[in-house]
Short mmCIF file of C-alpha atoms in Angstrom, two decimals:
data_model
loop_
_atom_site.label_atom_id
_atom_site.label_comp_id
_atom_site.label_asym_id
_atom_site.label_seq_id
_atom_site.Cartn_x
_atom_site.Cartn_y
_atom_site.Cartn_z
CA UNK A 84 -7.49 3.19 -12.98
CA UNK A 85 -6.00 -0.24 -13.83
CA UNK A 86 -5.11 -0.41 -16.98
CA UNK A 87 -4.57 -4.41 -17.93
CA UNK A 88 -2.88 -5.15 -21.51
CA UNK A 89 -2.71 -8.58 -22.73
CA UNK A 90 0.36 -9.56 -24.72
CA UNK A 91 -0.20 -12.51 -27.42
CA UNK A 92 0.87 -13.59 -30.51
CA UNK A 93 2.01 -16.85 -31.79
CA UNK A 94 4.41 -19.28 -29.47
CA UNK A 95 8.56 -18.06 -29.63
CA UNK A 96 7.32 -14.74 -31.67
CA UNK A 97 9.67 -13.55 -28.41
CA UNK A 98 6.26 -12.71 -26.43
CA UNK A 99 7.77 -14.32 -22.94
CA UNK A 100 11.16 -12.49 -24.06
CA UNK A 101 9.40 -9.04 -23.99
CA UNK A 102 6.98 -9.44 -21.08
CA UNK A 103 10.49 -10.40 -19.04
CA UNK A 104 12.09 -7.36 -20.23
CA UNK A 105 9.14 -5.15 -19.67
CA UNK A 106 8.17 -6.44 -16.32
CA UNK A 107 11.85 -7.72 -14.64
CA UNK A 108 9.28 -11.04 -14.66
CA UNK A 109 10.37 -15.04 -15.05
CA UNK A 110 7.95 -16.27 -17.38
CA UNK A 111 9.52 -19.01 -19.15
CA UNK A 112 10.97 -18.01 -22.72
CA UNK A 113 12.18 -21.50 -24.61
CA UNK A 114 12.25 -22.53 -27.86
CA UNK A 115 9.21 -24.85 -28.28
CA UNK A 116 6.23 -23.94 -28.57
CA UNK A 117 3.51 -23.70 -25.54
CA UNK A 118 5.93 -23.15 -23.28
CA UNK A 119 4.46 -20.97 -20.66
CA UNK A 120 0.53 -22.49 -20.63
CA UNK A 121 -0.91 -20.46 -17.99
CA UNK A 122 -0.93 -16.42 -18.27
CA UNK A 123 1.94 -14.55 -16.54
CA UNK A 124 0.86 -11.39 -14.73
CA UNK A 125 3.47 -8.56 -13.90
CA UNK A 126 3.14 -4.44 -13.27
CA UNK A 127 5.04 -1.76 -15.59
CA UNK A 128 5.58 1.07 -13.58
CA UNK A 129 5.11 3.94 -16.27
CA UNK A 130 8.26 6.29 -16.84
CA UNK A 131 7.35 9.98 -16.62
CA UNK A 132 9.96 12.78 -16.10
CA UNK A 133 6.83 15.52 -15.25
CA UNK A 134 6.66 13.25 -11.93
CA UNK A 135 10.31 13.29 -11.12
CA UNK A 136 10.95 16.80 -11.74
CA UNK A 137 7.72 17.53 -9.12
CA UNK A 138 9.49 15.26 -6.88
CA UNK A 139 12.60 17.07 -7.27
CA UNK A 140 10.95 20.80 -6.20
CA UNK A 141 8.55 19.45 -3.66
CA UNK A 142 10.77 16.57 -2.02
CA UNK A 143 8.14 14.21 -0.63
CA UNK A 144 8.48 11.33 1.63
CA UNK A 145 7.56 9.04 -1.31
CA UNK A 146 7.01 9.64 -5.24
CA UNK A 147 4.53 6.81 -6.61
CA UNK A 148 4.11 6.48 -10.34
CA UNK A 149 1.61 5.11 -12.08
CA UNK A 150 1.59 1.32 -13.72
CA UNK A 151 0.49 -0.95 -16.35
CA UNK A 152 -0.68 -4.77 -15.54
CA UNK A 153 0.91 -6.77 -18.57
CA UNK A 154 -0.30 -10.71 -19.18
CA UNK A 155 1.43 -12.86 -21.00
CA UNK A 156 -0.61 -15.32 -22.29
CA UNK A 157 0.52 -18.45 -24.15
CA UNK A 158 1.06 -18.34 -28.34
CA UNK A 159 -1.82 -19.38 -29.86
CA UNK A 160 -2.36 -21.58 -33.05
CA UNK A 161 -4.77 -22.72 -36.02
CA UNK A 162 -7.74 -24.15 -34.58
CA UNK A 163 -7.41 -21.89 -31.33
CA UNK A 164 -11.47 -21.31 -31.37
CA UNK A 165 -12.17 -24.75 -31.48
CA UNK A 166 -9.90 -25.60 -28.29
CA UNK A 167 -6.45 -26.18 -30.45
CA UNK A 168 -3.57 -26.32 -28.16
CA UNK A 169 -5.78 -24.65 -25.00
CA UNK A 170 -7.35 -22.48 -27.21
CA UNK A 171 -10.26 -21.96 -25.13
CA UNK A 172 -7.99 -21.06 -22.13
CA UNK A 173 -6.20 -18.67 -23.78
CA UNK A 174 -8.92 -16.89 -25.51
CA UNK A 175 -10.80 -16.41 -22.22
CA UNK A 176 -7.25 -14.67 -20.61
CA UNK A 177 -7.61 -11.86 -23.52
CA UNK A 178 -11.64 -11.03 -22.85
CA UNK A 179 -10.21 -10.23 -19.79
CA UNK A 180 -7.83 -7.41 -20.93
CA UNK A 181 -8.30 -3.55 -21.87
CA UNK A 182 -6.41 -3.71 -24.78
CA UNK A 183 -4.18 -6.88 -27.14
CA UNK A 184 -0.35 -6.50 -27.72
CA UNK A 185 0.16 -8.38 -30.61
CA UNK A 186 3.68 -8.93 -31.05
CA UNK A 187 4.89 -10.22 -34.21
CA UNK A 188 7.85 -12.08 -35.59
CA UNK A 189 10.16 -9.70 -37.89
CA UNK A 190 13.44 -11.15 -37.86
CA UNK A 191 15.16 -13.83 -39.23
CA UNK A 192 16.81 -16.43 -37.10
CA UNK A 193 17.54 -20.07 -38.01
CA UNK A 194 18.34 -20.48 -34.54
CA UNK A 195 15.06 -19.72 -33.34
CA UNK A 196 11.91 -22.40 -34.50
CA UNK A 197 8.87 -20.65 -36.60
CA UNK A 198 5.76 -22.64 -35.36
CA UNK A 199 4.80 -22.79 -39.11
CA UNK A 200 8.13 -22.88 -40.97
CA UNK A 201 9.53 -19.75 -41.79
CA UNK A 202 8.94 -15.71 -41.67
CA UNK A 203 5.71 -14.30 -42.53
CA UNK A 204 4.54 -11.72 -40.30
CA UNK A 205 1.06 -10.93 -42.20
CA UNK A 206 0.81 -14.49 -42.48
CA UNK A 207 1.16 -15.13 -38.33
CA UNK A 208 -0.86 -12.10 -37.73
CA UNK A 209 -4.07 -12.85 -40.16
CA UNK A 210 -3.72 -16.41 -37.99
CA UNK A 211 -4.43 -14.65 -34.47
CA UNK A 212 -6.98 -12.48 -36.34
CA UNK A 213 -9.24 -15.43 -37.62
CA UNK A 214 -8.96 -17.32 -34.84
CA UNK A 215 -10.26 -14.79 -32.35
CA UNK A 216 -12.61 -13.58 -35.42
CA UNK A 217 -14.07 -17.12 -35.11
CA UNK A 218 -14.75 -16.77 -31.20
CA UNK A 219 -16.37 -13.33 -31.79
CA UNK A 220 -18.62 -15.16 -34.70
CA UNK A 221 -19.26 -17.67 -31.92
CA UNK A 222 -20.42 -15.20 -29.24
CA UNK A 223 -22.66 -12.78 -32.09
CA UNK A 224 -24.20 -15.97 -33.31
CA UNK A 225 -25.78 -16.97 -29.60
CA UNK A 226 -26.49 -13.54 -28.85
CA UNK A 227 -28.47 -13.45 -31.69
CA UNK A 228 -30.44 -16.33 -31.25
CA UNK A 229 -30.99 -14.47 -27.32
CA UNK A 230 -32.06 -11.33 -29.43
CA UNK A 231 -33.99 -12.49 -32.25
CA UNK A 232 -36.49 -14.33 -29.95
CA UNK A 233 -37.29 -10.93 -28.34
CA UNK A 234 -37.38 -8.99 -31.39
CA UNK A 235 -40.42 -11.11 -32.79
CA UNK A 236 -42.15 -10.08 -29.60
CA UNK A 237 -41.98 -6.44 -30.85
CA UNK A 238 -39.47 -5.32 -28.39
CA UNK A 239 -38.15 -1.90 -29.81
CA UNK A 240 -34.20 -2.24 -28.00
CA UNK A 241 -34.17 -6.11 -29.13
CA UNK A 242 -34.66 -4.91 -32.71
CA UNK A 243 -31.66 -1.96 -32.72
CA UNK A 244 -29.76 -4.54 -30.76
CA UNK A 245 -30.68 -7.51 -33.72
CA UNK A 246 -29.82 -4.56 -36.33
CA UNK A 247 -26.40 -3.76 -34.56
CA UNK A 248 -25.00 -7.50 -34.09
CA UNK A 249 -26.36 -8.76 -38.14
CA UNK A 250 -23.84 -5.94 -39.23
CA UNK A 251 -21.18 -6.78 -36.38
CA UNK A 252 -21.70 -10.71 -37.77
CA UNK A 253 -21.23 -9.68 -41.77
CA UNK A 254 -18.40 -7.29 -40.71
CA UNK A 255 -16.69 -10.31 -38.96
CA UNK A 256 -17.27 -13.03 -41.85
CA UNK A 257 -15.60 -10.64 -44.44
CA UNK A 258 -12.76 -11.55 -42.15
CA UNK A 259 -12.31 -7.76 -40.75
CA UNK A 260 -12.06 -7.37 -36.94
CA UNK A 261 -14.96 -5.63 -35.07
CA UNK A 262 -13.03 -2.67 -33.54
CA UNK A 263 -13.55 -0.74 -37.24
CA UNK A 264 -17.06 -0.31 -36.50
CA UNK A 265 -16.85 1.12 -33.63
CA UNK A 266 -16.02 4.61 -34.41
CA UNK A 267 -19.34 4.90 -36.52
CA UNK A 268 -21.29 3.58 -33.96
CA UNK A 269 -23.60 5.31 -30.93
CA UNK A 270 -22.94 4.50 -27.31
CA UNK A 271 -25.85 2.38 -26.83
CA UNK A 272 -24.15 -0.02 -29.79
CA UNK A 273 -20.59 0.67 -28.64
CA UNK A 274 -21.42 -0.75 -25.25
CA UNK A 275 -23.01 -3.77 -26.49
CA UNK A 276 -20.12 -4.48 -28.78
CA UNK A 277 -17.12 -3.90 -26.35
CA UNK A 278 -18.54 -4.10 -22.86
CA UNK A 279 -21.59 -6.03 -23.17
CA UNK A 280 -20.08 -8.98 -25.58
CA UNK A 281 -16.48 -8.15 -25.00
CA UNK A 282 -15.85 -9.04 -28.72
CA UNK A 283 -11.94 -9.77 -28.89
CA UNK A 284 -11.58 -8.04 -32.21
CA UNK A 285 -13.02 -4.87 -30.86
CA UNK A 286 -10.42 -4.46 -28.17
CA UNK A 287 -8.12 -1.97 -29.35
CA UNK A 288 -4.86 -3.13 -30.65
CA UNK A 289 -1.14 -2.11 -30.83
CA UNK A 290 0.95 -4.36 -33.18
CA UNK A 291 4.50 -4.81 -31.76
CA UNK A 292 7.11 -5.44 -35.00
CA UNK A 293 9.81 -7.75 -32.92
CA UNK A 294 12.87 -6.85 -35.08
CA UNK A 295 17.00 -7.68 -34.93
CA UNK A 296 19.24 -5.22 -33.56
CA UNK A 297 19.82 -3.76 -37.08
CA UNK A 298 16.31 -2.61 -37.00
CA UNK A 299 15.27 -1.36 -34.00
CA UNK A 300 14.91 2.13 -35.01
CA UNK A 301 14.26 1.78 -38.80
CA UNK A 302 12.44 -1.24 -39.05
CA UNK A 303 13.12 -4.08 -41.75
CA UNK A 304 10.83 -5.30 -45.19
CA UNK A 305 8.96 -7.65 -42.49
CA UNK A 306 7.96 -5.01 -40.36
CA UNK A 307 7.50 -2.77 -42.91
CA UNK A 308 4.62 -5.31 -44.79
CA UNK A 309 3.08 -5.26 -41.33
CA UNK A 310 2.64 -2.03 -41.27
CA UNK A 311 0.96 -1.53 -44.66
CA UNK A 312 -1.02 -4.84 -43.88
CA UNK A 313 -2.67 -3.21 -41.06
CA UNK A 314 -3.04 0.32 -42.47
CA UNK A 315 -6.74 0.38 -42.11
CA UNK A 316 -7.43 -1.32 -38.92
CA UNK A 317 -7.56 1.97 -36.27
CA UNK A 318 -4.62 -0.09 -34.77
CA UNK A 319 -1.09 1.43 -33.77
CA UNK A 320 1.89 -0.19 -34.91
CA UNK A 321 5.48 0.01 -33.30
CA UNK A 322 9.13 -1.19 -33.04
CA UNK A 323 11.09 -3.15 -30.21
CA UNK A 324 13.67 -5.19 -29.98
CA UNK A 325 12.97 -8.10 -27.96
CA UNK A 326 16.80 -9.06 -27.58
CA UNK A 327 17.78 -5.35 -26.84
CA UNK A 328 14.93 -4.90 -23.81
CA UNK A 329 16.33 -7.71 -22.37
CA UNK A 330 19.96 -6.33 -22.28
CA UNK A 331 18.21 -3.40 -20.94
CA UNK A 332 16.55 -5.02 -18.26
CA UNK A 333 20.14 -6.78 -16.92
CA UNK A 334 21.68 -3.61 -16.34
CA UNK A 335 21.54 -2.35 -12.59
CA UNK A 336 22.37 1.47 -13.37
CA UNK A 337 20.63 4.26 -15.08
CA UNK A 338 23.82 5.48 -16.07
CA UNK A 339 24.48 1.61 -17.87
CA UNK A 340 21.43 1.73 -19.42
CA UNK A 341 21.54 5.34 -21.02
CA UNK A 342 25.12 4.34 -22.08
CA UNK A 343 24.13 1.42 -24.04
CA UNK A 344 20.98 3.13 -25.34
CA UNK A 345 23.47 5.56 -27.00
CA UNK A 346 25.65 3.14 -28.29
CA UNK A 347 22.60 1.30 -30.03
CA UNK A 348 21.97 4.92 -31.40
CA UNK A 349 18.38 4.38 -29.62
CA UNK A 350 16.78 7.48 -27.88
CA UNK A 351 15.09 5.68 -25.19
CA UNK A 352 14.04 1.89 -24.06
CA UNK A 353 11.20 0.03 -26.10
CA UNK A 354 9.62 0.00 -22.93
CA UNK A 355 8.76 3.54 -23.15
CA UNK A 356 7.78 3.43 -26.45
CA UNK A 357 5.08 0.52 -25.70
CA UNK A 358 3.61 2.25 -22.56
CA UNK A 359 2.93 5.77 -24.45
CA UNK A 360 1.43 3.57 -27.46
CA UNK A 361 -0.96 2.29 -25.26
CA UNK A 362 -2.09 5.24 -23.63
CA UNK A 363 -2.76 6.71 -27.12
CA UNK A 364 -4.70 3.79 -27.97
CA UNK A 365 -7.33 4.22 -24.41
CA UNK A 366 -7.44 7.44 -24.96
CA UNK A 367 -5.50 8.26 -21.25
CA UNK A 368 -3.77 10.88 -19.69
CA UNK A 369 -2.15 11.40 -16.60
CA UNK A 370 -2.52 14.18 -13.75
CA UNK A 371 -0.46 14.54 -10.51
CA UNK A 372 -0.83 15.25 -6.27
CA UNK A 373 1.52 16.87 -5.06
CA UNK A 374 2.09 17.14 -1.34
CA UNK A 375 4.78 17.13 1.28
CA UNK A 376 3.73 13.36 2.19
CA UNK A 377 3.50 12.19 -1.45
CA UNK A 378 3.43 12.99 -5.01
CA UNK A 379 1.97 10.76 -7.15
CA UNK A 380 0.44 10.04 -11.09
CA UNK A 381 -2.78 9.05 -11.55
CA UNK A 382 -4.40 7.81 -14.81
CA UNK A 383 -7.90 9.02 -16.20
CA UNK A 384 -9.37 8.76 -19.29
CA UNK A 385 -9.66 11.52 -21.84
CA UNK A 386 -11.99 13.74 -21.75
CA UNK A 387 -12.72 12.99 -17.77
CA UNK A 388 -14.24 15.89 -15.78
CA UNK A 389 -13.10 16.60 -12.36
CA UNK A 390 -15.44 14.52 -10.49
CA UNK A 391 -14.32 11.21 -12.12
CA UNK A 392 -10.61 12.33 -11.92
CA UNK A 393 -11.35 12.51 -8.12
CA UNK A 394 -12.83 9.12 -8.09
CA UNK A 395 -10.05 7.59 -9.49
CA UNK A 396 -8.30 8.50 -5.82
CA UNK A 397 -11.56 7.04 -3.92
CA UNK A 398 -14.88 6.42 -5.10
CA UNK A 399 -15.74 8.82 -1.40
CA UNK A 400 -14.12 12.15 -3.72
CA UNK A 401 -16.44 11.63 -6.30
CA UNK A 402 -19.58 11.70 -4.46
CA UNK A 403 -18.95 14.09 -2.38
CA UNK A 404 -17.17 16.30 -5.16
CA UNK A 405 -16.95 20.15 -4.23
CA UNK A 406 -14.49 21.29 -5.87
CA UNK A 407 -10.58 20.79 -7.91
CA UNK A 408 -7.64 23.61 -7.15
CA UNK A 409 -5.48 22.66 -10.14
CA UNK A 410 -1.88 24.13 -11.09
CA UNK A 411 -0.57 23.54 -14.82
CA UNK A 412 2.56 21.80 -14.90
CA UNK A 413 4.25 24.41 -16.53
CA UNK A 414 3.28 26.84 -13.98
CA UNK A 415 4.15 24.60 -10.83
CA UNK A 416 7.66 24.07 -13.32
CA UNK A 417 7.90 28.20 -13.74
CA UNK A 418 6.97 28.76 -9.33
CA UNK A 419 9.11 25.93 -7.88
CA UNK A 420 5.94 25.48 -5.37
CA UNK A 421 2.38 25.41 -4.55
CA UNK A 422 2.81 28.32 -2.53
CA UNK A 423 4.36 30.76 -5.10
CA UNK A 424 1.74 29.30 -7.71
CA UNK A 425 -0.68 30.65 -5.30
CA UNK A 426 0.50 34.30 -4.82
CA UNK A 427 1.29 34.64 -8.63
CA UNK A 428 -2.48 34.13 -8.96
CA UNK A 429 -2.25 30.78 -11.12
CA UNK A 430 -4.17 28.54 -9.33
CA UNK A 431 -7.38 27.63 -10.46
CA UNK A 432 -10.62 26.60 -8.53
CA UNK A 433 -12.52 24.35 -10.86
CA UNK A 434 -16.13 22.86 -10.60
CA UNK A 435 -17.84 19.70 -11.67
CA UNK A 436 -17.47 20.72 -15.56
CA UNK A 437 -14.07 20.87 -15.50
CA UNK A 438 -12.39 18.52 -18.17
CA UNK A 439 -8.99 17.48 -17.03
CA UNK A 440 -5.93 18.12 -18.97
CA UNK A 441 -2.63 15.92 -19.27
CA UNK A 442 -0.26 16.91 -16.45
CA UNK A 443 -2.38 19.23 -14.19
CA UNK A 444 -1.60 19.19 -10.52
CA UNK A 445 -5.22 18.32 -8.45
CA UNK A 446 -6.13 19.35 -5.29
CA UNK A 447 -9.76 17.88 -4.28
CA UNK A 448 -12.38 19.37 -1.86
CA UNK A 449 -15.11 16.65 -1.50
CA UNK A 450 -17.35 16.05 1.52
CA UNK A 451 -18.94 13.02 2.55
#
């Protein structure tokens, strides 16, 4: 499953900053704004110590995690729906993504240039809100006119469909983005909101608080107004440290990094942090293979049965689906191998209707 996050915010927030640390990427970070115009694209792979510990007991001849696509698209400003500063460019790059990083100034720094002046994080963030707000107003408003025409005519799914986007388009003038709706709505609505229109404000969202040093782990009063600010939004909201992820990025040794980490008194890299946020917010997990030739994480979507777990592998092991042998972690962990798992009697043959938990071990049967 590629999972595609898109990182924005307004220009020197320290978006190009974190994507660099994130990604070991060269997008350009300077201190004027519009500085990187065109998106930058780099892979995250994602950190998980269930897949090195497999790799330790079975030894494989590789050990492939899995990974995160992360754009970087250039700061927006006022006026960004109407074509402001490449507006239109940049709004386009984030109907392209799963899910908006919205990273957000929190620290003070004369050094560094606010695009409007000086620090206001609810301020910078209600800016990016209206502005893609105004696009989603833009895209209801000729859907509507597409709808209404068809509704007159009597057609029953053009009237639900007229019923859904008038509340989408009140919801979205009272300034509120469309993603709060969602969880009240069915799946017919749900896929005409986020998949059908692709409505910006009903991607989910994760608000990153870019703090100083001195705040990495506590947070600050800017961070801290963000948070409350957002309270309501069915958003997550988290800490980095722009500066210290770059540090962190510089340093060629696991052993250098953990060192450092310690001596900032932080228990593990932002990095981290941003990857597991996002997973929360899609609703993913992650299950393993296991084999001599490879092990290897996969990513599925909560909730996923074993067919669709298979097709994640190849679109050939969901059709021809027989059946999933899965270990728990915590047994394969207990064993030390496939082989013991199997005498002790704790591997499981599952069918079509089995839901897959985080960390199982699959094995697929399928025939094409």
């Amino acid at each position: 499953m590629a999972l595609q996050c898109g990182i924005v915010g307004l220009p020197n927030v320290g978006k190009s900053t974190l994507f660099n640390a994130l990604t070991s990427g060269k997008a350009l970070a300077a201190n004027y704004p519009f500085a990187t115009k065109d998106p930058n694209v780099g892979i995250i792979t994602v950190p998980d110590v269930r897949l090195d510990k497999l790799a330790e007991l079975v030894l494989p001849q590789r050990t492939l995690p899995t990974s995160v696509e992360i754009v970087d698209i250039a700061g927006l400003i006022k006026g960004a729906s109407r074509g402001e500063g490449l507006g239109n460019q940049f709004l386009a790059n984030i109907r392209e993504v799963d899910a908006i990083v919205h990273v957000v100034r929190c620290f003070d720094d004369d050094n560094v240039v606010h695009v409007d002046g000086d620090i206001n994080p609810i301020r910078d963030k209600e800016i990016i809100d209206f502005e893609l707000g105004l696009k989603d107003l833009e895209t209801v408003d000729k859907r509507i006119d597409k709808v209404a025409r068809a509704a007159k005519a009597g057609n029953k799914e053009e009237l639900r469909n007229l019923e859904v986007l008038t509340a989408v388009k009140k919801h979205l003038e009272s300034g509120q983005p469309a993603r709060q709706l969602l969880a009240n709505m069915d799946e017919d609505a749900k896929q005409l909101v986020a998949k059908e229109l692709s409505l910006l404000t009903a991607k989910p969202t994760l608000y990153v608080c870019n703090v100083d040093e001195a705040a990495a782990l506590t947070g600050n009063a800017h961070s801290e107004a963000l948070r409350a600010a957002v309270a309501g939004e069915n958003a997550e909201v988290i800490l980095i440290c722009a500066g210290i992820e770059a540090q962190i990025a510089e340093m060629e040794s696991e052993a250098e990094r953990a060192e450092f980490l310690e001596m900032m008194g932080l228990p593990e890299p932002g990095k981290n942090i941003l990857i597991r946020a996002c997973y929360t917010l899609l609703n993913l997990i992650t299950y393993f293979t296991a084999g001599e030739k490879e092990v290897r994480a996969w990513t599925v979507r909560n909730g996923a049965k074993a067919p669709e777990a298979a097709g994640v592998i190849h679109s050939d092991f969901e059709k021809g689906f027989i059946r999933a042998e899965v270990i728990k972690y915590a047994d394969f962990l207990k064993y030390g191998s496939e082989a013991k798992v199997k005498e002790a009697g704790k591997m499981a043959v599952e069918g079509k209707e089995y839901v897959v938990t985080d960390g199982d071990i699959m094995h697929f049967r399928f025939n094409v």
